[in-house]
Structure formats: C-alpha cells, structure tokens
Coordinates of C-alpha atoms in Angstrom, one line a residue:
X1 CA -21.6 -5.7 8.7
X2 CA -20.6 -6.1 5.1
X3 CA -20.6 -3.7 2.2
X4 CA -20.7 -4.2 -1.6
X5 CA -20.3 -1.5 -4.2
X6 CA -21.1 -3.4 -7.3
X7 CA -17.7 -3.8 -8.7
X8 CA -16.9 -6.5 -11.3
X9 CA -14.7 -9.5 -10.7
X10 CA -12.0 -8.8 -13.2
X11 CA -8.7 -7.3 -12.6
X12 CA -9.7 -4.4 -14.9
X13 CA -12.6 -3.6 -12.6
X14 CA -10.4 -4.1 -9.6
X15 CA -8.5 -0.9 -10.1
X16 CA -11.5 1.3 -11.0
X17 CA -14.3 2.8 -8.9
X18 CA -17.9 3.8 -9.6
X19 CA -18.3 7.2 -11.3
X20 CA -21.7 7.7 -9.6
X21 CA -20.3 8.3 -6.2
X22 CA -17.5 7.6 -3.8
X23 CA -16.9 4.1 -2.3
X24 CA -16.5 3.5 1.4
X25 CA -13.3 1.4 1.5
X26 CA -13.4 0.4 5.2
X27 CA -15.6 0.8 8.3
X28 CA -14.0 -0.1 11.6
X29 CA -16.0 -1.4 14.6
X30 CA -15.4 -2.2 18.3
X31 CA -14.7 -5.8 17.1
X32 CA -11.9 -4.6 14.9
X33 CA -10.3 -2.6 17.8
X34 CA -10.1 -5.9 19.8
X35 CA -8.0 -7.5 17.0
X36 CA -4.4 -7.8 18.2
X37 CA -1.5 -6.1 16.4
X38 CA 1.1 -8.5 15.2
X39 CA 4.4 -8.4 13.4
X40 CA 5.1 -11.0 10.7
X41 CA 8.6 -11.8 9.7
X42 CA 9.6 -12.0 6.0
X43 CA 10.6 -15.6 6.4
X44 CA 7.1 -16.4 7.9
X45 CA 5.3 -14.9 5.0
X46 CA 7.6 -16.4 2.4
X47 CA 6.8 -19.9 3.8
X48 CA 3.2 -19.3 2.8
X49 CA 3.9 -18.4 -0.9
X50 CA 2.6 -20.7 -3.7
X51 CA 4.9 -22.1 -6.4
X52 CA 3.9 -19.4 -8.9
X53 CA 2.1 -16.1 -9.1
X54 CA -0.4 -15.0 -11.8
X55 CA -0.1 -11.3 -12.5
X56 CA -1.4 -8.4 -14.6
X57 CA 0.0 -4.9 -14.9
X58 CA -1.2 -1.6 -13.6
X59 CA -0.4 1.5 -15.6
X60 CA 1.0 4.4 -13.5
X61 CA 1.4 7.8 -15.1
X62 CA 3.2 10.6 -13.3
X63 CA 2.5 14.4 -13.4
X64 CA 5.4 14.8 -15.7
X65 CA 4.0 12.0 -18.0
X66 CA 6.4 9.3 -16.9
X67 CA 4.8 5.9 -17.3
X68 CA 5.4 2.8 -15.2
X69 CA 3.7 -0.6 -15.5
X70 CA 3.7 -2.4 -12.2
X71 CA 3.0 -6.1 -11.9
X72 CA 0.2 -7.0 -9.5
X73 CA -1.1 -10.4 -8.4
X74 CA -4.4 -11.4 -10.0
X75 CA -7.3 -11.6 -7.6
X76 CA -8.4 -15.0 -9.0
X77 CA -4.9 -16.3 -8.2
X78 CA -5.5 -15.3 -4.6
X79 CA -8.8 -17.2 -4.5
X80 CA -7.1 -20.3 -5.9
X81 CA -4.5 -20.3 -3.2
X82 CA -7.1 -19.8 -0.5
X83 CA -9.2 -22.7 -1.8
X84 CA -6.1 -24.9 -1.9
X85 CA -5.3 -24.1 1.7
X86 CA -8.7 -25.5 2.9
X87 CA -12.0 -24.5 4.5
X88 CA -10.5 -22.3 7.2
X89 CA -10.3 -19.6 4.5
X90 CA -14.0 -19.9 3.4
X91 CA -15.0 -16.6 5.1
X92 CA -12.2 -14.6 3.4
X93 CA -13.1 -16.2 0.0
X94 CA -16.7 -15.3 0.5
X95 CA -15.9 -11.7 1.3
X96 CA -13.7 -11.3 -1.8
X97 CA -16.5 -12.6 -3.9
X98 CA -19.5 -10.8 -2.4
X99 CA -18.3 -7.5 -0.8
X100 CA -15.5 -5.0 -0.8
X101 CA -15.2 -5.2 3.0
X102 CA -16.6 -6.7 6.1
X103 CA -16.0 -4.8 9.3
X104 CA -13.7 -6.6 11.7
X105 CA -13.2 -9.5 9.2
X106 CA -11.9 -8.2 5.9
X107 CA -11.0 -4.5 5.4
X108 CA -10.7 -4.3 1.7
X109 CA -7.0 -4.8 1.2
X110 CA -7.2 -7.1 -1.8
X111 CA -8.7 -4.3 -3.9
X112 CA -6.7 -1.6 -5.6
X113 CA -8.4 1.6 -4.5
X114 CA -8.5 4.6 -6.8
X115 CA -6.7 7.0 -4.5
X116 CA -3.7 4.6 -4.2
X117 CA -3.2 5.0 -7.9
X118 CA -3.2 8.8 -7.4
X119 CA -0.5 8.6 -4.7
X120 CA 1.6 6.1 -6.8
X121 CA 1.4 8.5 -9.7
X122 CA 2.7 11.4 -7.6
X123 CA 5.5 9.3 -6.1
X124 CA 6.6 8.2 -9.6
X125 CA 8.2 11.6 -9.8
X126 CA 9.4 10.9 -6.2
X127 CA 7.4 13.6 -4.6
X128 CA 7.1 17.4 -5.0
X129 CA 9.8 18.3 -2.4
X130 CA 13.6 18.0 -2.8
X131 CA 13.9 16.1 0.5
X132 CA 12.0 13.2 -1.0
X133 CA 13.3 13.4 -4.6
X134 CA 16.1 10.9 -4.2
X135 CA 15.1 9.5 -0.8
X136 CA 18.7 10.2 0.4
X137 CA 17.6 11.8 3.7
X138 CA 14.9 9.2 4.3
X139 CA 15.6 5.8 5.8
X140 CA 12.0 4.5 6.4
X141 CA 8.8 4.3 4.3
X142 CA 5.7 3.4 6.2
X143 CA 2.5 2.6 4.4
X144 CA -0.6 2.4 6.5
X145 CA -3.5 0.3 5.1
X146 CA -1.0 -1.0 2.6
X147 CA -3.1 -3.6 0.7
X148 CA -1.7 -4.1 -2.8
X149 CA 0.9 -1.4 -1.8
X150 CA 1.2 0.4 -5.2
X151 CA 2.6 3.6 -3.6
X152 CA 5.3 1.6 -1.8
X153 CA 6.0 -0.4 -4.9
X154 CA 7.0 2.8 -6.8
X155 CA 9.5 3.7 -4.1
X156 CA 10.6 0.1 -3.7
X157 CA 11.5 -0.1 -7.4
X158 CA 13.3 3.2 -7.2
X159 CA 15.3 2.1 -4.2
X160 CA 16.3 -1.1 -5.9
X161 CA 17.4 0.6 -9.1
X162 CA 19.4 3.2 -7.2
X163 CA 20.8 1.1 -4.4
X164 CA 19.2 3.3 -1.7
X165 CA 19.1 1.7 1.8
X166 CA 15.5 1.8 3.1
X167 CA 13.2 0.1 5.6
X168 CA 9.7 -0.5 4.3
X169 CA 7.1 -1.0 7.0
X170 CA 3.8 -2.2 5.5
X171 CA 0.8 -2.3 7.7
X172 CA -2.6 -3.7 6.9
X173 CA -5.5 -4.8 9.1
X174 CA -5.5 -8.3 7.6
X175 CA -2.5 -10.6 7.8
X176 CA -4.0 -12.6 4.9
X177 CA -3.6 -9.5 2.7
X178 CA 0.0 -9.1 3.7
X179 CA 0.9 -12.7 2.7
X180 CA -1.3 -13.0 -0.4
X181 CA -0.9 -9.7 -2.1
X182 CA 1.5 -7.3 -0.4
X183 CA 4.5 -9.5 -0.3
X184 CA 3.8 -11.1 -3.7
X185 CA 3.5 -7.7 -5.3
X186 CA 6.9 -6.7 -3.8
X187 CA 8.4 -9.9 -5.2
X188 CA 6.9 -9.2 -8.7
X189 CA 8.2 -5.6 -8.6
X190 CA 11.7 -6.9 -7.6
X191 CA 11.6 -9.5 -10.4
X192 CA 10.8 -6.8 -13.0
X193 CA 13.7 -4.8 -11.7
X194 CA 16.5 -7.2 -10.8
X195 CA 19.7 -7.2 -12.7
X196 CA 20.5 -10.8 -11.9
X197 CA 22.2 -12.4 -15.0
X198 CA 20.1 -14.9 -16.9
X199 CA 17.1 -14.2 -14.8
X200 CA 13.6 -14.4 -16.5
X201 CA 11.7 -11.3 -15.5
X202 CA 7.9 -10.7 -15.9
X203 CA 6.8 -9.1 -19.2
X204 CA 5.6 -5.6 -18.3
X205 CA 4.3 -4.4 -21.7
X206 CA 0.9 -2.7 -21.8
X207 CA -1.9 -4.9 -20.5
X208 CA 0.4 -7.8 -20.1
X209 CA -0.5 -10.8 -18.0
X210 CA 1.5 -13.9 -17.1
X211 CA 2.7 -16.5 -14.6
X212 CA 5.9 -16.0 -12.6
X213 CA 7.5 -19.1 -11.1
X214 CA 8.6 -18.9 -7.4
X215 CA 11.4 -21.4 -7.4
X216 CA 13.8 -21.7 -4.4
X217 CA 16.4 -20.0 -6.5
X218 CA 14.2 -17.0 -7.2
X219 CA 13.5 -16.6 -3.4
X220 CA 17.2 -16.8 -2.7
X221 CA 17.9 -14.1 -5.4
X222 CA 15.2 -11.9 -3.9
X223 CA 16.6 -12.1 -0.4
X224 CA 20.1 -11.6 -1.7
X225 CA 19.2 -8.4 -3.6
X226 CA 17.4 -7.1 -0.5
X227 CA 20.5 -7.7 1.6
X228 CA 23.0 -6.3 -0.9
X229 CA 20.9 -3.1 -1.3
X230 CA 20.3 -2.8 2.5
X231 CA 16.5 -2.9 2.0
X232 CA 14.5 -4.2 4.9
X233 CA 10.8 -5.3 4.7
X234 CA 8.6 -5.3 7.8
X235 CA 5.0 -6.4 8.0
X236 CA 2.4 -5.5 10.6
X237 CA -1.2 -6.5 10.9
X238 CA -4.0 -5.2 13.1
X239 CA -6.0 -2.0 13.7
X240 CA -4.5 1.5 14.0
X241 CA -3.6 1.8 17.7
X242 CA -0.7 2.6 20.1
X243 CA 0.3 -1.0 19.9
X244 CA 0.9 -0.7 16.2
X245 CA 2.9 2.5 16.7
X246 CA 5.1 0.7 19.3
X247 CA 6.1 -1.9 16.7
X248 CA 7.4 0.8 14.3
X249 CA 10.9 2.0 15.2
X250 CA 12.0 5.6 14.8
X251 CA 14.3 6.7 12.0
X252 CA 18.0 7.1 12.6
X253 CA 19.8 10.3 13.6
X254 CA 19.5 13.0 10.9
X255 CA 17.3 10.7 8.8
X256 CA 13.6 11.1 7.9
X257 CA 10.4 9.1 7.7
X258 CA 7.8 9.2 5.0
X259 CA 4.3 7.9 5.8
X260 CA 2.0 6.8 2.9
X261 CA -1.7 6.1 3.0
X262 CA -4.7 6.1 0.7
X263 CA -8.4 5.8 1.4
X264 CA -7.9 5.9 5.2
X265 CA -10.2 8.8 6.3
X266 CA -13.6 7.4 5.1
X267 CA -15.4 8.1 8.4
X268 CA -14.9 10.4 11.4
X269 CA -14.0 7.4 13.6
X270 CA -11.4 6.2 11.1
X271 CA -10.0 9.7 10.7
X272 CA -9.5 10.1 14.4
X273 CA -7.7 6.8 14.8
X274 CA -5.6 7.3 11.7
X275 CA -4.6 10.9 12.5
X276 CA -3.7 9.9 16.1
X277 CA -1.4 7.2 14.8
X278 CA 0.1 9.4 12.0
X279 CA 0.8 12.4 14.3
X280 CA 2.3 10.1 16.9
X281 CA 4.7 8.7 14.4
X282 CA 5.6 12.2 12.9
X283 CA 6.4 13.6 16.4
X284 CA 9.2 11.0 16.8
X285 CA 11.3 12.3 13.9
X286 CA 12.1 16.0 13.0
X287 CA 12.4 15.3 9.3
X288 CA 9.1 13.5 8.6
X289 CA 6.0 13.9 6.6
X290 CA 2.9 11.9 5.6
X291 CA 1.5 11.9 2.1
X292 CA -2.2 10.9 2.0
X293 CA -4.5 10.3 -0.9
X294 CA -8.3 10.6 -0.3
X295 CA -11.7 11.5 -1.7
X296 CA -12.8 15.0 -0.7
X297 CA -15.9 13.6 0.8
X298 CA -17.1 10.1 1.7
X299 CA -20.8 10.4 1.4
X300 CA -22.9 8.4 3.8
X301 CA -20.2 7.8 6.4
X302 CA -18.9 11.4 7.0
X303 CA -15.2 11.2 6.3
X304 CA -13.6 14.1 4.4
X305 CA -10.4 16.0 3.7
X306 CA -11.7 18.9 5.8
X307 CA -12.2 16.5 8.7
X308 CA -8.6 15.3 8.3
X309 CA -7.3 18.9 8.3
X310 CA -9.3 19.6 11.5
X311 CA -8.1 16.4 13.2
X312 CA -4.5 17.3 12.4
X313 CA -4.9 20.9 13.8
X314 CA -6.1 19.4 17.1
X315 CA -2.9 17.5 17.3
X316 CA -0.5 20.2 16.4
X317 CA 0.0 19.2 12.8
X318 CA -0.8 21.0 9.5
X319 CA -2.4 19.2 6.6
X320 CA -2.4 20.9 3.3
X321 CA -3.3 19.9 -0.2
X322 CA -0.4 19.5 -2.7
X323 CA -1.2 22.1 -5.3
X324 CA -0.6 21.7 -9.0
X325 CA 0.2 18.0 -8.6
X326 CA -1.1 17.3 -12.1
X327 CA -1.9 13.6 -11.4
X328 CA -4.0 12.4 -14.4
X329 CA -7.7 11.8 -13.9
X330 CA -8.0 13.3 -10.4
X331 CA -10.7 15.7 -11.4
X332 CA -12.9 13.1 -13.0
X333 CA -15.9 11.6 -11.1
X334 CA -15.8 12.1 -7.3
X335 CA -13.3 14.8 -6.2
X336 CA -10.0 13.5 -4.9
X337 CA -7.1 15.1 -3.2
X338 CA -3.4 14.6 -2.2
X339 CA -2.6 15.9 1.2
X340 CA 0.8 16.4 3.0
X341 CA 0.9 16.4 6.8
X342 CA 3.7 17.7 8.9
X343 CA 4.1 18.7 12.6
X344 CA 4.3 22.4 13.3

C-alpha cells in the first residue's frame, strides 16, 4: 500500500509539510515485520558512495535564536545515483517520485519531516537539561527512524567541534536510505566542520547549493577525523524489533544514552513497537533518556502524543512534554510537541 501527500519535488518542498493537516510518515505492515534487521559497516556504505554529492542547506534556528545551516544531499542527486546503479533500483526510484512511503518497501527516509526540524532546533542548544548540555556524561546517541538524520547531525557537528568521544547509532528501515542520505549527510556535515588545512569545505551561506567532491583523500580525512575524535558511526536497517535492540550495545559504566526520534508514533501499531524498543533500551542504562518530536495527532491512522504517554506508562516509563522549548514555528499549522521519556 502506498501513500502520497501532494508534496512537490524540489528540495524546498522536501522540508515542508502541508498546512491543511498532518502527514502520515510511515505505516508498517506484517510484511515489514518480516524484513530482517542488519548492521552495515561504515566501510560497506562508503564503498557505495558516488564521486560527488550535490547538496543544499537546511536552516536550523534554536530556541535561543542560534542559527545553523546544515548541508543535506539533494533528492535529485539520490535519483541520479539510483539510475546509474541500474534497474534493480526502479522500485525505489518510483516510490521517491510518486509517494512519500510504501509500506514494507520504502518508509519515507529520503524526506526531511517537519518534526525532525523541531528536534534539531532544540538540540542546537544541546538540550534543556545540564546532563545533555555538553554531552560529557553521554557516550552514545541513537536515532531511530534516522532518514536524513538532522537531529543527529546537530550533535555530530558539536562532537566534532569539541572533540567529544561518542558513538552514533543510526537506524532506518531502509538500507538504501542509510547509504544514500544518512551517511552522505554525515560526510557533508563533517566537511563543513573539519579543520584540515587546505581543505575545501562546502559553502553554507543561506540557501546555498553546490557539489562536493568525494575524492579518496576526502574519505581518508573523514575517517582520520573520526578516529582522532573517537567518534564511532554504526548503521542498522530493518523494523523496530528485539533483533534491532540486540544490535545496539549498552553505554559504558557511569555513562548515558540519548535516544532521538521524530515522526515515529503515527499509528497505534507503530507507537507500540516504537515504545517497546525505546523502553527496552532505556532500561539498560541508568542515565538515559529519549527525546521525541511528533505531531499531537495523526488524523486518519490514530497515532498521538497521548497514545505515546499511555504506552510509556504501561512499560514503567514517564513521557512528558518539554515545556517552554521555544522552537520556532511549532504552533503553526498542525500542533506538534517535543517529548522526553525516562524510566521511573
């Protein structure tokens, strides 16, 4: 079953949603639950990269009016790569062009969803609590339903600039999303941040676009900077399940875990699977929390913030809205919320 919400094909449209009602980002079926969970090494994904990335920038404004322009791979560039790789990608290309998702085939990860911008905006000030502010007591960031990974990119840039050792675990239903947008966006963010002498970084002025060459030297610099900053990147594909949880290691002694997610509670079924996974991960580590961005109600499919709160209570967790977050634009159109989840 496929869904389309009438979005345009441009990158400008890609980061906006209809003001007439909420979109339904993903709908999971029994077919999706049969999809195996798999870990993908960084080396495996790097081997699939093209020789250049076309990018545009996304403007992120924090509650304290800090502004960050993040580079993001252009959707047309993804299509070009898929076409060059051959007819085995025809189904994915078709879904990108005709729908926002197709259950059990393409789960919407190429799109930048509105609530991911809300979460990225909040994280630009590195969270409302002191134990997140400098990420010193946290050694792992997990983003579920990562897609374009804007929330993780904000923290990834912060970790690079401040030499903070971290493991980023990025999980998305589709492995094609991980290799075509998640990793490329991480590389583009690194390139805009690196202090390598004589290195040509992307132009991140307002509304800038460009092409970034992925030479072997660039990849070596990327890997070298990750190693020197003790930053590890892990990539997981497949549905939310115990198998996925088993591939995510616990944080170290006296260290914490932060789980990020946006647009993951669109239906009662997705809310149950998502909450089960999140609470299972939170139980492993005493100092842990999840930060979730969502619409208050997903009309037509039944997901809601109230449903998330109820599902958390049933599992011994508390979910509460982050008050006075001040993220720009959250009150416009369909109501949206930022929720923090912790175990009792």
